[in-house]
Coordinates of C-alpha atoms and ligand atoms in Angstrom, one line a residue:
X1 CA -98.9 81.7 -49.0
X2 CA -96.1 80.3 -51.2
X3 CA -96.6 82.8 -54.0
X4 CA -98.2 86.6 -54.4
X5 CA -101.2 85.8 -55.9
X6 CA -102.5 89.5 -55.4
X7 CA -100.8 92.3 -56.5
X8 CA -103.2 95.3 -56.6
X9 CA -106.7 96.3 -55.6
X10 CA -109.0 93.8 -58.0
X11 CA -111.9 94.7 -55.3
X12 CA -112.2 98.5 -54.1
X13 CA -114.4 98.9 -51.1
X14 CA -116.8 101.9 -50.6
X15 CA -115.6 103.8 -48.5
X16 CA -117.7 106.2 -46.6
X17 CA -117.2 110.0 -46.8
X18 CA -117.2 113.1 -44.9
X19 CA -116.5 113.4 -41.8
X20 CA -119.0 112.6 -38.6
X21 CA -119.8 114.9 -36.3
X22 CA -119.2 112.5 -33.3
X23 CA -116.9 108.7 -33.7
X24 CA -119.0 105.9 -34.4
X25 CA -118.1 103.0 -32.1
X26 CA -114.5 102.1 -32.0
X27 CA -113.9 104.6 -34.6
X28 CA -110.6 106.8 -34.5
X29 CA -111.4 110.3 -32.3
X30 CA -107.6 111.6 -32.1
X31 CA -104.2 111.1 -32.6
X32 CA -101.0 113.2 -34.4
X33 CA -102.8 114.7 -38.1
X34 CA -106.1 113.6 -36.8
X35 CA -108.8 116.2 -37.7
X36 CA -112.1 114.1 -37.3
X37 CA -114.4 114.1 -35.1
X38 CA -113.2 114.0 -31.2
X39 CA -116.1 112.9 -29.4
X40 CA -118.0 109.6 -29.6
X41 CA -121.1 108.5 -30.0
X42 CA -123.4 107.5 -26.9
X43 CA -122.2 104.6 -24.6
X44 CA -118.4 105.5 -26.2
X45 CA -115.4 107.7 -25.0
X46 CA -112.8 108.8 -26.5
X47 CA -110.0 107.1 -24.9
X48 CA -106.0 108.0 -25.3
X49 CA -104.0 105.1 -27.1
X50 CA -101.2 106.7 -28.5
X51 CA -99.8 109.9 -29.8
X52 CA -100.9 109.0 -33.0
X53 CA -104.3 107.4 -32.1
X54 CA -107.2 107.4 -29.8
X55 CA -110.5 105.7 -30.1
X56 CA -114.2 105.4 -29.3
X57 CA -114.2 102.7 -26.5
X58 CA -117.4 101.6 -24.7
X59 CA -118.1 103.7 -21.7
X60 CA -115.0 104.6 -20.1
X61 CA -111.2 103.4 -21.0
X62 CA -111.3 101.7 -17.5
X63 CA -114.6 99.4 -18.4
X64 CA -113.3 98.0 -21.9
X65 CA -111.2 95.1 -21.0
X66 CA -113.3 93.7 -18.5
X67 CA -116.2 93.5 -20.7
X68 CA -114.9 92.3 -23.8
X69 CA -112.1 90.3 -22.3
X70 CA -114.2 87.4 -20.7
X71 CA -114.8 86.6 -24.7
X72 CA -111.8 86.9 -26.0
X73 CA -108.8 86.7 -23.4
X74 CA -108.2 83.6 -22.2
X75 CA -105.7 83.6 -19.5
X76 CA -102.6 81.6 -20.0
X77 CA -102.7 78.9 -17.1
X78 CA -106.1 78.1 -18.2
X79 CA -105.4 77.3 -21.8
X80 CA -103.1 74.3 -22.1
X81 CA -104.6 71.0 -21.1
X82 CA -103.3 67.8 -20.2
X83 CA -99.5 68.5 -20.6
X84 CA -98.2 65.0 -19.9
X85 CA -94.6 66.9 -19.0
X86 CA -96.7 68.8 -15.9
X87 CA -95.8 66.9 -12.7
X88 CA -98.1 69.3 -10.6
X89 CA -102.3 68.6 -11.5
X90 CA -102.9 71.4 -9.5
X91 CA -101.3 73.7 -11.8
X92 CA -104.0 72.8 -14.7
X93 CA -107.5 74.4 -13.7
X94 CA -110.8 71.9 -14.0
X95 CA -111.9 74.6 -16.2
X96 CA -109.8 73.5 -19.0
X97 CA -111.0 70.2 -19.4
X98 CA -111.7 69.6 -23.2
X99 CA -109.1 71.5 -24.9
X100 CA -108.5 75.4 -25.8
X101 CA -105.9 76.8 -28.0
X102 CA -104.3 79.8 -26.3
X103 CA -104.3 81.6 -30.1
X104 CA -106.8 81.2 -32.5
X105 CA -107.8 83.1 -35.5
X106 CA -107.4 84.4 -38.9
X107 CA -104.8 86.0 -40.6
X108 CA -105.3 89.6 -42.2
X109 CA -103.9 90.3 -45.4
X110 CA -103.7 93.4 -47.3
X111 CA -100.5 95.8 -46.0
X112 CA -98.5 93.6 -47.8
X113 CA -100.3 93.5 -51.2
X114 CA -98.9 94.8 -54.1
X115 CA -95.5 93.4 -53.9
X116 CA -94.4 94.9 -57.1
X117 CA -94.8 98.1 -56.4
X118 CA -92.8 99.7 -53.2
X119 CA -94.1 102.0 -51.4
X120 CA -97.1 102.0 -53.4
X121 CA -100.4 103.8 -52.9
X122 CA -102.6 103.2 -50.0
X123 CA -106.3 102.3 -51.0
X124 CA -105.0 101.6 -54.9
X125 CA -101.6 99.0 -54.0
X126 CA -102.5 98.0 -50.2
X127 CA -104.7 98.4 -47.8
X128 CA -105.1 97.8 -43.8
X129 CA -107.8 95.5 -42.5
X130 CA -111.3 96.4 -42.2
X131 CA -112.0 97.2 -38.1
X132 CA -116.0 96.1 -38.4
X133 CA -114.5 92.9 -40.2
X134 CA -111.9 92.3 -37.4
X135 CA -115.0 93.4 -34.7
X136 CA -116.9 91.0 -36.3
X137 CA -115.0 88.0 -35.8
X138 CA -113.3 88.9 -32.2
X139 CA -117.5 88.8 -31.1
X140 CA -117.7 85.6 -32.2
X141 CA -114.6 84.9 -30.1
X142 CA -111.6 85.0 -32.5
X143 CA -108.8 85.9 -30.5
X144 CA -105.4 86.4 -32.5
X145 CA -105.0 87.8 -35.8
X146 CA -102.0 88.0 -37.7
X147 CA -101.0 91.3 -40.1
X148 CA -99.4 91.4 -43.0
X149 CA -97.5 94.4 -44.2
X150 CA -94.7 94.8 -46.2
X151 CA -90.9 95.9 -45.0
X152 CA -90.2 97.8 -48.0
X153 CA -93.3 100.6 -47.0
X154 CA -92.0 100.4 -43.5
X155 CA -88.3 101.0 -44.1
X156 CA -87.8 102.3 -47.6
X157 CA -84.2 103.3 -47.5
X158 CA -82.7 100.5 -46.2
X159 CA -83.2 98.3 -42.9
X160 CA -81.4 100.5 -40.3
X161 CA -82.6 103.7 -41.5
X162 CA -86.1 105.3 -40.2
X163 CA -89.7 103.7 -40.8
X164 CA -92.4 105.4 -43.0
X165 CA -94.1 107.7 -40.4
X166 CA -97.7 107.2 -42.2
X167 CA -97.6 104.0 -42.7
X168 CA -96.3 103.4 -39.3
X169 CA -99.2 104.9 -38.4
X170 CA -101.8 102.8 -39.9
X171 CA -100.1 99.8 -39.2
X172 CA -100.3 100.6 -35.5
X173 CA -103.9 101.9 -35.4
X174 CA -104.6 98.4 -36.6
X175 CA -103.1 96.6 -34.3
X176 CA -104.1 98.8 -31.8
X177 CA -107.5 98.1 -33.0
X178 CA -106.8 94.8 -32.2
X179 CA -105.2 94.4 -29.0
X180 CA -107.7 97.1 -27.3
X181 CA -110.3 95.1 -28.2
X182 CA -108.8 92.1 -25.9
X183 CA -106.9 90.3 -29.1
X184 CA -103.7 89.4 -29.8
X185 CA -102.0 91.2 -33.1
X186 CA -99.4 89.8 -34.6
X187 CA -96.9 91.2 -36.5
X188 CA -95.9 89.8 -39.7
X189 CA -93.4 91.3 -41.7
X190 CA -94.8 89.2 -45.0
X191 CA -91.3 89.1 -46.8
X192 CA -90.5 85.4 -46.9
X193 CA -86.7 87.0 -45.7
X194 CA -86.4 89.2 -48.2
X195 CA -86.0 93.0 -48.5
X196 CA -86.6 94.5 -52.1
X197 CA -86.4 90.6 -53.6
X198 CA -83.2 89.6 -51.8
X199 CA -82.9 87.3 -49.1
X200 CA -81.5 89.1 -46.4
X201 CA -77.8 88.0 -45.6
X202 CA -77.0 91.3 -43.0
X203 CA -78.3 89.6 -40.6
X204 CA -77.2 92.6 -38.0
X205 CA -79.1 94.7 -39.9
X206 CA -82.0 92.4 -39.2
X207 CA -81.8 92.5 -35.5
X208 CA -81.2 96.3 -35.7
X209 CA -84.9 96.3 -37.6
X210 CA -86.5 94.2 -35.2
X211 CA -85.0 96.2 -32.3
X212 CA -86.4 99.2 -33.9
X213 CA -89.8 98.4 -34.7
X214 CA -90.0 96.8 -31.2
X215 CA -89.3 99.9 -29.5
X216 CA -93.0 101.1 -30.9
X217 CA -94.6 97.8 -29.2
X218 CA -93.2 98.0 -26.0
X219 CA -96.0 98.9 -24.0
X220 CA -98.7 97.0 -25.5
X221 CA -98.4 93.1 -24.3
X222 CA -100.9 91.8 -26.6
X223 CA -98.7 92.5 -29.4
X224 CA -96.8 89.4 -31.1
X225 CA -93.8 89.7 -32.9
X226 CA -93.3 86.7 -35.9
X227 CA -90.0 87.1 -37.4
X228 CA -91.0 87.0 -40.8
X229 CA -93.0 85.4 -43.2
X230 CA -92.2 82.3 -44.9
X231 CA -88.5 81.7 -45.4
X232 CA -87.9 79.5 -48.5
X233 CA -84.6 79.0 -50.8
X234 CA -82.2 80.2 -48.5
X235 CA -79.4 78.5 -46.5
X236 CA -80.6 76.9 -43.4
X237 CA -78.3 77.9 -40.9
X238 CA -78.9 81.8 -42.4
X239 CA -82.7 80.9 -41.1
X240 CA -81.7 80.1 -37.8
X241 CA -79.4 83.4 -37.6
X242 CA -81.5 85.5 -38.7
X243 CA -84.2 84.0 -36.2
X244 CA -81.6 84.6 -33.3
X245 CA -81.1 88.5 -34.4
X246 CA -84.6 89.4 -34.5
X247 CA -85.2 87.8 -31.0
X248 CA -82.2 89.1 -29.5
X249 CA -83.1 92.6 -31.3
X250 CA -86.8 92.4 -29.5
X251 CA -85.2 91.4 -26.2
X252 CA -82.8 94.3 -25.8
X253 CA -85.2 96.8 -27.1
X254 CA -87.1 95.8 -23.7
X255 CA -90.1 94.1 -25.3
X256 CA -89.7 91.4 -22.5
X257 CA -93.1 90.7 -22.1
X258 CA -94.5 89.8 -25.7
X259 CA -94.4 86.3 -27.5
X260 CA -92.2 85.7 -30.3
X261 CA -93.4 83.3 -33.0
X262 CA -90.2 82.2 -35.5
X263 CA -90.4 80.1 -38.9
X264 CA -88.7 78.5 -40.8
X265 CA -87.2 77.4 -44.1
X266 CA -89.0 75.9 -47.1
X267 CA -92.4 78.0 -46.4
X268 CA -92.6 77.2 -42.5
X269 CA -94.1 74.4 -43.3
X270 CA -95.3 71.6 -41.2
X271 CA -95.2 68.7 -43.5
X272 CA -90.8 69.2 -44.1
X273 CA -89.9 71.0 -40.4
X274 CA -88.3 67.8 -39.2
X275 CA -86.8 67.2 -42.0
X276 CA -85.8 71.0 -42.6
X277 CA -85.1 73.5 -39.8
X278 CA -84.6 70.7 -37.1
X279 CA -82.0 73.2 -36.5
X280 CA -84.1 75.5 -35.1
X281 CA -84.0 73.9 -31.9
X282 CA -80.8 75.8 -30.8
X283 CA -82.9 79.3 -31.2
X284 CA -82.7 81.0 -27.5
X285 CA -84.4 83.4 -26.0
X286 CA -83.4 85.3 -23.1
X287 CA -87.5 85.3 -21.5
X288 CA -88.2 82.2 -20.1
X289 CA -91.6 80.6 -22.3
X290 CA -92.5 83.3 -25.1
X291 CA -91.1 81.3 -27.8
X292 CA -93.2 79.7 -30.2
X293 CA -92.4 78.3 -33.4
X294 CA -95.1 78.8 -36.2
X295 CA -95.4 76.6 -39.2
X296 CA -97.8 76.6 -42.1
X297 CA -99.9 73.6 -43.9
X298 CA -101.9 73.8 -46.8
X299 CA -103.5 70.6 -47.6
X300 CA -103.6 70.4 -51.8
X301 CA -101.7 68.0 -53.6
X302 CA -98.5 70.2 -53.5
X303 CA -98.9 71.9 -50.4
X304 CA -98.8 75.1 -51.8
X305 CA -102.3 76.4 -50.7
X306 CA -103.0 77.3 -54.7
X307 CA -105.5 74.4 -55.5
X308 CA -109.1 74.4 -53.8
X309 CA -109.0 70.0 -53.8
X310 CA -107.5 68.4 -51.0
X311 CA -105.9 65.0 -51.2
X312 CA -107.9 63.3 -48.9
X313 CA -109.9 63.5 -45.5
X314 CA -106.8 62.8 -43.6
X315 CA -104.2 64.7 -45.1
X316 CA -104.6 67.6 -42.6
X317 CA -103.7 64.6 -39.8
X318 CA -100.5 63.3 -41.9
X319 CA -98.8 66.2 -42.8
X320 CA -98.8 67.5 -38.9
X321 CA -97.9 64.6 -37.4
X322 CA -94.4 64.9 -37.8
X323 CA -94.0 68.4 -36.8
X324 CA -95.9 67.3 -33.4
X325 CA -93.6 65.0 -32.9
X326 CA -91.0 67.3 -33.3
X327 CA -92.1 69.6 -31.2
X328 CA -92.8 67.6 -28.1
X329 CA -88.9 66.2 -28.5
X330 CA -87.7 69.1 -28.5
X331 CA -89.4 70.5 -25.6
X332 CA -91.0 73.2 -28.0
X333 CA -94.7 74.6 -28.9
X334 CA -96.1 75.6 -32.1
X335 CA -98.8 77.2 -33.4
X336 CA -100.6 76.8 -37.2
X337 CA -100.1 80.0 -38.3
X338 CA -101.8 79.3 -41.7
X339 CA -103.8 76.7 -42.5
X340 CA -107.3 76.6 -45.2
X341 CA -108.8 74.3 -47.4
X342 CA -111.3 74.7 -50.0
X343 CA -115.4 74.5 -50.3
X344 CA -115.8 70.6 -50.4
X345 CA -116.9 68.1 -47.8
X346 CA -112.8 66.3 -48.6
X347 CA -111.2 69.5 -47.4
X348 CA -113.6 69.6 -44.6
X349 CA -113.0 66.3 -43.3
X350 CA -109.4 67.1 -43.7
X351 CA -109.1 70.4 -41.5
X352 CA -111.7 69.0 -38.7
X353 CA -109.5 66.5 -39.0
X354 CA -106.1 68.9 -38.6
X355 CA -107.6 71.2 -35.8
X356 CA -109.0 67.8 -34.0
X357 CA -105.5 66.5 -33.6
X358 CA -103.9 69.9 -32.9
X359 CA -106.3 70.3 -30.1
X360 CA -105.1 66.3 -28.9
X361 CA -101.8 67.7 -29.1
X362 CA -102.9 70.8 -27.3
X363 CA -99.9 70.7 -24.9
X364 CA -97.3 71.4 -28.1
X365 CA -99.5 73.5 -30.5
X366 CA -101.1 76.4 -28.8
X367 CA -103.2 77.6 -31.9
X368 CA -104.1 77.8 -35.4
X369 CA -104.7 81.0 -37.8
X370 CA -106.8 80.8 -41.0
X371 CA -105.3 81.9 -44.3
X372 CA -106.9 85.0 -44.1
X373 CA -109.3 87.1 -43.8
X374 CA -108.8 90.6 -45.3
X375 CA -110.8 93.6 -47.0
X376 CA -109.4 93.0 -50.6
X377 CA -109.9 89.1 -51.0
X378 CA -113.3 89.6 -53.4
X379 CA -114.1 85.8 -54.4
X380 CA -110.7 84.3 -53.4
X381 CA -111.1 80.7 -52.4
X382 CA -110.2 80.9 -48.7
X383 CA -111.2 84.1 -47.8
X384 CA -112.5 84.4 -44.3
X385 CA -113.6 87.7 -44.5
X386 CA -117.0 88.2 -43.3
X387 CA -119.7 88.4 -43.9
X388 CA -119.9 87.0 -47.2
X389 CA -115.6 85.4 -47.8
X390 CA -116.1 82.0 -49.3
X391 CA -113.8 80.4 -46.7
X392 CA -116.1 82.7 -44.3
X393 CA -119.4 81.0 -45.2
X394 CA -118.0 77.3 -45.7
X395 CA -115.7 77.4 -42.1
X396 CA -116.7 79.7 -39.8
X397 CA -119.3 77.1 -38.0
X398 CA -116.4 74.7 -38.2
X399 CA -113.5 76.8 -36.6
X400 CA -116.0 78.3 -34.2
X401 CA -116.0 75.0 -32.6
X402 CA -112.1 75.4 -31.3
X403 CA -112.5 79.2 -29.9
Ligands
NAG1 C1 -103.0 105.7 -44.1 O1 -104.4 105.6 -44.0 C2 -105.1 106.8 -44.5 C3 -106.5 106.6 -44.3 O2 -106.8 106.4 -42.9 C4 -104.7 107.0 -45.9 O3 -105.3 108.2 -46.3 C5 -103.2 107.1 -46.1 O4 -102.9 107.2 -47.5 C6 -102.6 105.9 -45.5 N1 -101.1 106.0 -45.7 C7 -100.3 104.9 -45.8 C8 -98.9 105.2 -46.1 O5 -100.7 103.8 -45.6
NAG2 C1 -90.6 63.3 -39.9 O1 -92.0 63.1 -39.8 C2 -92.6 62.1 -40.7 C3 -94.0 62.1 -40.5 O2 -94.6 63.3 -41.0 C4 -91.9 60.8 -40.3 O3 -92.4 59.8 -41.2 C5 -90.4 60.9 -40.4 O4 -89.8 59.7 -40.0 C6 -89.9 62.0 -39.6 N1 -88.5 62.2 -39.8 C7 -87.6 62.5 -38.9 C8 -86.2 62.7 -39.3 O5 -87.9 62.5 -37.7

């Protein structure tokens, strides 16, 4: 999103209290401070995920993945179709015939609410997504889902110094959340390359953060790490440098298996990249295939995602086409990492229309992420949070068509 529309808790949710004898499914059982409940409910064990978390998995640790990953988990030589750059046919599985997206889901927005007021109070300035929420929509397929948090909470003195244990914490139980429930979780330093209102010019300092904070996602190869949020107002070849430190940060902390998704200037969006951060092309990245470069397209008169209207039924298709383009000349792929419209048949038309063409074009653009799902959106326009968001209830049956 362009602007910080949100900037406090508007909607509280109830919370329950006291403490259960036994975890409820996928519900927290241990971890560093942890004093609930240890064991799980029938059918669930409590399984070790970190020092600071373990959780209620079905059965045993060992059964997890192979029952929910069918769903969810689509391995990667079966998701791109039709690449017209492939020279082998054998290489692309019959199975893939009609077109999946490798990534596709929602973003979750909440850890980085309240963005004037650092650190802020958990549950009053921020808050972390809703697990049944997130449950919710990986059963119905939903595969990736991208988390917003704030890198003034995580690193409050400064970018090289030390993260905020607690919020650390949380931060990783969701992802964790995530990613052992067979998704992908990416991470999304919401700060549109800022720190404390600046735009970040150290851009060693930079790497040094990402290098940092990918030390504590080593392990866990569903994590993705996306530079940060929505660049804008800066000087373009600052973008691209700052882009190079964080990947070369992630890479030498050993985090040589993950994807890395990078934006751009002027919001990341679609509708300008050619235009803009063309020079983006000379990003490098010492793993071979883990770069992806995520833009964002709202579809209202000014782009901005602020205005439920769209301007036509084919404005999703127009302002993509260029960044398509761009991509396949380049030899790059993208993904959508934000994307909505309102509740009206135009704005329908207009992102069946977008996901119709991405999925055409599913050789360059490996996926698409809803502007967002997350526990604090009340009656926001776009909200995908289930069961009853407004952008839940209008798109759901539409973006369930693409999982
Ligand atoms: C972390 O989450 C717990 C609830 O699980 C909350 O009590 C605490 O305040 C949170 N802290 C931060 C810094 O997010
Ligand atoms: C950028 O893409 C647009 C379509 O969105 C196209 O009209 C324009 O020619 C492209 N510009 C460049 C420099 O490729």
């Amino acid at each position: 999103m362009k602007t910080s529309i949100f900037t406090g808790a508007a909607v509280l949710a109830s919370f329950s209290s006291g403490v259960a004898a036994q975890g409820g499914a996928w519900a927290q059982c241990g971890g560093q401070g942890w004093s609930g409940a240890t064991t799980c409910v029938a059918g669930y064990t409590c399984t070790f995920v970190n020092n600071w978390y373990s959780q209620c998995l079905p059965g045993g640790a060992a059964s997890t993945f192979t029952t929910t990953s069918t769903a969810v988990i689509r391995p990667t030589t079966t998701l791109v179709t039709l690449s017209t750059s492939r020279t082998s046919s054998a290489a692309v599985p019959t199975q893939t015939a009609g077109g999946k997206f490798k990534w596709f889901g929602v973003n979750e927005a909440g850890g980085e609410f309240g963005q004037d007021t650092y650190p802020g109070v958990w549950g009053k300035h921020f808050i972390f997504p809703d697990n049944n929420a997130v449950r919710t929509l990986i059963n119905q397929g939903y595969n990736t889902f991208r988390v917003g948090f704030a890198m003034e909470r995580l690193s409050q003195n400064g970018l090289t110094n030390g993260f905020d244990a607690a919020y650390l914490r949380n931060l990783t139980e969701s992802i964790n959340f995530i990613t052992n429930a067979g998704a992908y979780a990416v991470l999304d330093p919401h700060n549109f390359g800022r720190y404390f209102g600046n735009i970040i010019t150290d851009v060693d300092a930079f790497g040094t953060w990402w290098n940092n904070l990918a030390k504590h996602f080593l392990l866990n190869e569903r994590v993705i790490f996306d530079t940060n949020n929505e660049y804008h107002t800066m000087s373009q070849d600052l973008v691209l440098r700052l882009n190079q430190a964080a990947i070369d940060g992630i890479r030498s902390a050993g985090a040589t298996s993950q994807y890395i998704f990078v934006e751009g200037n002027s919001w990341s969006g679609a509708w300008t990249w050619n235009t803009t951060n063309h020079n983006l092309r000379e990003l490098r990245d010492s793993v071979e295939g883990k770069l992806v470069y995520q833009m964002h397209q709202y579809l209202d008169s000014d782009g901005s995602g602020t205005n439920p209207n769209c301007v036509s039924g084919e404005i999703g298709v127009q302002r993509v086409v260029g960044a398509t383009r761009w991509l396949r000349e380049n030899g790059k792929v993208g993904i959508l990492g934000e994307f909505a419209g309102g509740a009206n048949s135009v704005c329908q038309t207009a992102v069946k229309g977008l996901l119709e063409h991405l999925k055409a074009n599913s050789d360059v653009w490996h996926g698409a992420l809803w502007w967002s799902a997350g526990p604090w959106w009340g009656d926001y326009m776009f909200s995908f949070e289930p069961p009853s968001g407004t952008g839940y209830v209008n798109y759901n049956g539409v973006l369930r068509q693409y999982l």
